Tab-separated table of C-alpha atoms in Angstrom:
chain	number	residue	atom	x	y	z
A	53	MET	CA	-81.772	123.178	30.624
A	54	ASN	CA	-83.452	126.484	28.884
A	55	ASN	CA	-81.236	129.472	30.048
A	56	THR	CA	-83.251	131.789	27.778
A	57	HIS	CA	-83.974	133.472	31.181
A	58	ASP	CA	-80.739	133.273	33.187
A	59	PHE	CA	-77.338	134.944	33.639
A	60	ARG	CA	-74.052	133.546	33.635
A	61	ALA	CA	-72.203	135.071	36.884
A	62	LYS	CA	-69.274	134.429	38.227
A	63	PRO	CA	-68.760	130.892	39.544
A	64	LEU	CA	-69.030	130.234	43.395
A	65	LYS	CA	-68.974	126.865	45.529
A	66	TRP	CA	-72.043	126.278	46.860
A	67	ALA	CA	-69.715	126.468	50.341
A	68	GLN	CA	-69.250	129.908	49.546
A	69	VAL	CA	-72.840	130.857	49.266
A	70	ASP	CA	-73.800	128.801	51.795
A	71	ALA	CA	-71.076	130.831	53.718
A	72	ILE	CA	-72.300	134.544	52.261
A	73	ALA	CA	-75.953	133.660	53.913
A	74	ASN	CA	-74.879	132.011	56.739
A	75	ASN	CA	-73.071	135.097	57.706
A	76	PHE	CA	-75.392	137.160	56.777
A	77	ARG	CA	-77.730	135.374	58.669
A	78	ARG	CA	-75.653	136.009	61.782
A	79	ASP	CA	-74.831	139.395	60.925
A	80	THR	CA	-78.718	140.382	60.783
A	81	GLY	CA	-78.469	138.734	64.681
A	82	PHE	CA	-80.555	135.781	63.540
A	83	SER	CA	-78.555	132.382	63.876
A	84	VAL	CA	-79.869	131.234	66.553
A	85	THR	CA	-83.418	131.383	65.205
A	86	PRO	CA	-85.382	129.181	63.228
A	87	TYR	CA	-87.586	131.030	61.414
A	88	PHE	CA	-86.046	134.021	59.427
A	89	PRO	CA	-88.199	136.879	59.196
A	90	ILE	CA	-86.805	138.060	55.171
A	91	VAL	CA	-89.208	140.751	54.618
A	92	ASP	CA	-88.643	142.632	58.034
A	93	VAL	CA	-84.757	141.976	57.161
A	94	VAL	CA	-85.107	142.894	53.176
A	95	GLU	CA	-87.934	146.056	54.165
A	96	LYS	CA	-85.498	147.365	57.348
A	97	ILE	CA	-82.233	146.605	57.848
A	98	ILE	CA	-81.440	146.618	53.317
A	99	ALA	CA	-83.014	149.907	53.877
A	100	TYR	CA	-80.860	151.044	56.283
A	101	ARG	CA	-77.404	148.760	55.675
A	102	PHE	CA	-77.694	149.692	52.012
A	103	GLU	CA	-79.116	153.412	51.456
A	104	GLU	CA	-78.764	153.193	47.555
A	105	ILE	CA	-81.411	149.932	47.162
A	106	ASP	CA	-84.635	150.839	46.705
A	107	PHE	CA	-87.060	147.961	47.887
A	108	GLU	CA	-90.476	148.105	45.638
A	109	VAL	CA	-93.129	146.775	45.839
A	110	CYS	CA	-94.901	146.885	42.581
A	111	THR	CA	-97.990	145.844	40.191
A	112	ASP	CA	-98.529	143.216	38.105
A	113	SER	CA	-98.204	144.969	35.130
A	114	GLU	CA	-95.156	147.083	36.200
A	115	MET	CA	-93.208	143.495	37.173
A	116	ASP	CA	-94.741	141.793	33.598
A	117	GLY	CA	-95.548	138.727	35.593
A	118	ALA	CA	-92.422	138.300	37.320
A	119	TYR	CA	-92.436	137.771	40.484
A	120	GLY	CA	-89.740	139.891	41.946
A	121	LEU	CA	-86.459	141.082	40.371
A	122	THR	CA	-82.990	142.316	41.071
A	123	CYS	CA	-80.891	145.262	39.717
A	124	PRO	CA	-77.798	143.770	39.123
A	125	GLN	CA	-76.238	146.851	39.542
A	126	GLY	CA	-77.652	147.673	43.209
A	127	GLY	CA	-80.147	149.498	42.272
A	128	PHE	CA	-82.965	147.890	43.651
A	129	ILE	CA	-85.471	144.641	44.564
A	130	ARG	CA	-88.936	144.833	43.273
A	131	ILE	CA	-91.652	141.653	44.432
A	132	ARG	CA	-94.727	141.669	42.957
A	133	GLU	CA	-97.653	143.201	45.242
A	134	ASP	CA	-99.289	139.719	45.160
A	135	VAL	CA	-96.128	137.605	46.166
A	136	TYR	CA	-94.867	140.404	48.856
A	137	SER	CA	-98.701	139.662	50.602
A	138	GLU	CA	-97.895	136.063	50.802
A	139	ALA	CA	-94.514	136.682	51.953
A	140	CYS	CA	-95.974	138.997	54.890
A	141	ALA	CA	-98.139	136.506	55.337
A	142	GLY	CA	-95.772	133.678	55.993
A	143	ASN	CA	-96.809	131.245	52.548
A	144	GLY	CA	-92.692	129.339	52.438
A	145	ARG	CA	-92.861	129.753	48.595
A	146	ALA	CA	-93.154	133.556	48.799
A	147	ARG	CA	-90.745	134.244	51.756
A	148	PHE	CA	-88.210	131.731	48.806
A	149	THR	CA	-89.319	134.348	46.796
A	150	VAL	CA	-87.587	137.353	48.564
A	151	ALA	CA	-85.299	135.570	49.890
A	152	HIS	CA	-84.154	134.776	46.370
A	153	GLU	CA	-83.776	138.125	45.243
A	154	LEU	CA	-81.593	139.654	47.914
A	155	GLY	CA	-79.531	136.671	46.699
A	156	HIS	CA	-79.364	138.323	43.701
A	157	LEU	CA	-78.128	141.237	45.540
A	158	LEU	CA	-75.288	139.949	47.932
A	159	LEU	CA	-74.206	137.313	45.330
A	160	HIS	CA	-74.805	139.246	41.627
A	161	ALA	CA	-74.684	143.255	42.560
A	162	ASP	CA	-70.717	143.601	41.509
A	163	PRO	CA	-69.994	146.817	39.152
A	164	GLU	CA	-67.182	145.232	38.352
A	165	LYS	CA	-67.863	141.346	37.387
A	166	PRO	CA	-71.597	142.306	35.599
A	167	LEU	CA	-73.543	139.758	34.801
A	168	ALA	CA	-74.089	138.538	31.014
A	169	ARG	CA	-77.607	136.642	29.237
A	170	ALA	CA	-77.455	133.395	28.921
A	171	SER	CA	-78.405	132.101	25.273
A	172	SER	CA	-80.842	129.961	25.381
A	173	THR	CA	-78.061	126.739	23.703
A	174	GLU	CA	-75.762	127.535	26.626
A	175	ASN	CA	-75.671	124.882	29.121
A	176	LEU	CA	-74.674	126.423	32.376
A	177	LYS	CA	-73.716	124.499	34.999
A	178	PRO	CA	-75.217	125.017	38.667
A	179	PHE	CA	-72.046	127.362	39.750
A	180	GLN	CA	-72.055	129.388	37.202
A	181	SER	CA	-76.208	130.240	36.252
A	182	ALA	CA	-77.255	132.981	38.460
A	183	GLU	CA	-80.516	132.068	39.182
A	184	SER	CA	-78.824	128.451	40.650
A	185	GLN	CA	-77.092	130.499	42.562
A	186	ALA	CA	-79.841	132.720	44.661
A	187	ASN	CA	-81.674	129.907	44.739
A	188	ARG	CA	-79.344	128.089	46.371
A	189	PHE	CA	-78.459	131.387	48.680
A	190	ALA	CA	-82.407	131.197	49.409
A	191	SER	CA	-82.492	127.463	50.581
A	192	SER	CA	-79.447	128.270	52.868
A	193	LEU	CA	-80.427	131.530	54.449
A	194	LEU	CA	-84.316	130.241	55.208
A	195	VAL	CA	-82.951	126.526	56.632
A	196	SER	CA	-79.852	126.739	58.188
A	197	GLU	CA	-78.162	123.558	58.576
A	198	GLU	CA	-76.934	124.509	61.778
A	199	LEU	CA	-80.865	124.457	63.466
A	200	ILE	CA	-82.170	121.799	61.571
A	201	THR	CA	-83.122	118.942	63.930
A	202	SER	CA	-85.559	116.750	61.709
A	203	ASN	CA	-84.670	114.558	58.580
A	204	ILE	CA	-88.449	115.416	57.913
A	205	PRO	CA	-88.948	117.419	54.692
A	206	GLU	CA	-92.430	118.929	56.261
A	207	GLU	CA	-91.491	119.485	59.991
A	208	VAL	CA	-88.416	121.260	58.491
A	209	ALA	CA	-90.746	123.426	56.695
A	210	LYS	CA	-93.154	123.868	59.181
A	211	VAL	CA	-89.975	124.975	61.314
A	212	PHE	CA	-88.275	127.289	58.864
A	213	GLY	CA	-91.771	128.767	57.395
A	214	VAL	CA	-90.416	127.314	53.716
A	215	SER	CA	-92.264	125.136	51.058
A	216	ASN	CA	-92.106	121.137	51.491
A	217	GLU	CA	-90.399	121.742	48.086
A	218	THR	CA	-87.664	123.933	49.549
A	219	ALA	CA	-87.370	121.771	52.606
A	220	PHE	CA	-86.609	118.358	50.615
A	221	TYR	CA	-84.294	120.402	48.241
A	222	ARG	CA	-81.882	121.434	51.119
A	223	LEU	CA	-82.239	118.551	52.972
A	224	LYS	CA	-81.393	116.164	49.757
A	225	ASN	CA	-77.762	118.816	49.800
A	226	LEU	CA	-77.325	118.354	52.901
A	227	GLY	CA	-77.054	114.858	52.386
A	228	ARG	CA	-79.451	115.047	55.049
A	229	LEU	CA	-82.427	112.545	53.336
A	230	SER	CA	-82.617	108.653	54.689
A	231	SER	CA	-83.701	106.542	51.774
């Protein structure tokens, strides 16, 4: 795995990442609702709960092609405008991007333990990778294990408003796919 765009993060067990996502879902009042309104949460609840965090929608040129960016010190979450529009329209991949950036904020915004860029030759374990941790957070937040009623990825994707790929990997990670 090439880590040129990854950061070494404080190692976290997947159960820890899942617990942070589940607690956030519960704390925002969506523990019994399969479809998590990620855009509304980031726009409203984050702005209210974390007044020092700016949520910004930026042009492609401002984002230098990135879909989303989060300041490791917790200053901002930025989403590219086309990704934001797609997330507002319910696109599963775009919703995942917004949840992924929220994951960086909740998991990695620690001034005492800043992230360190991984070298291109460094072989990070997934539990040490900021990107893998944010991906796990996003899938756990958007597809709550307690609310899954099907083991068919396409059905899970539809109910939770995620991509088929996200649904597949979430079910696979939970050991809920039949062979």
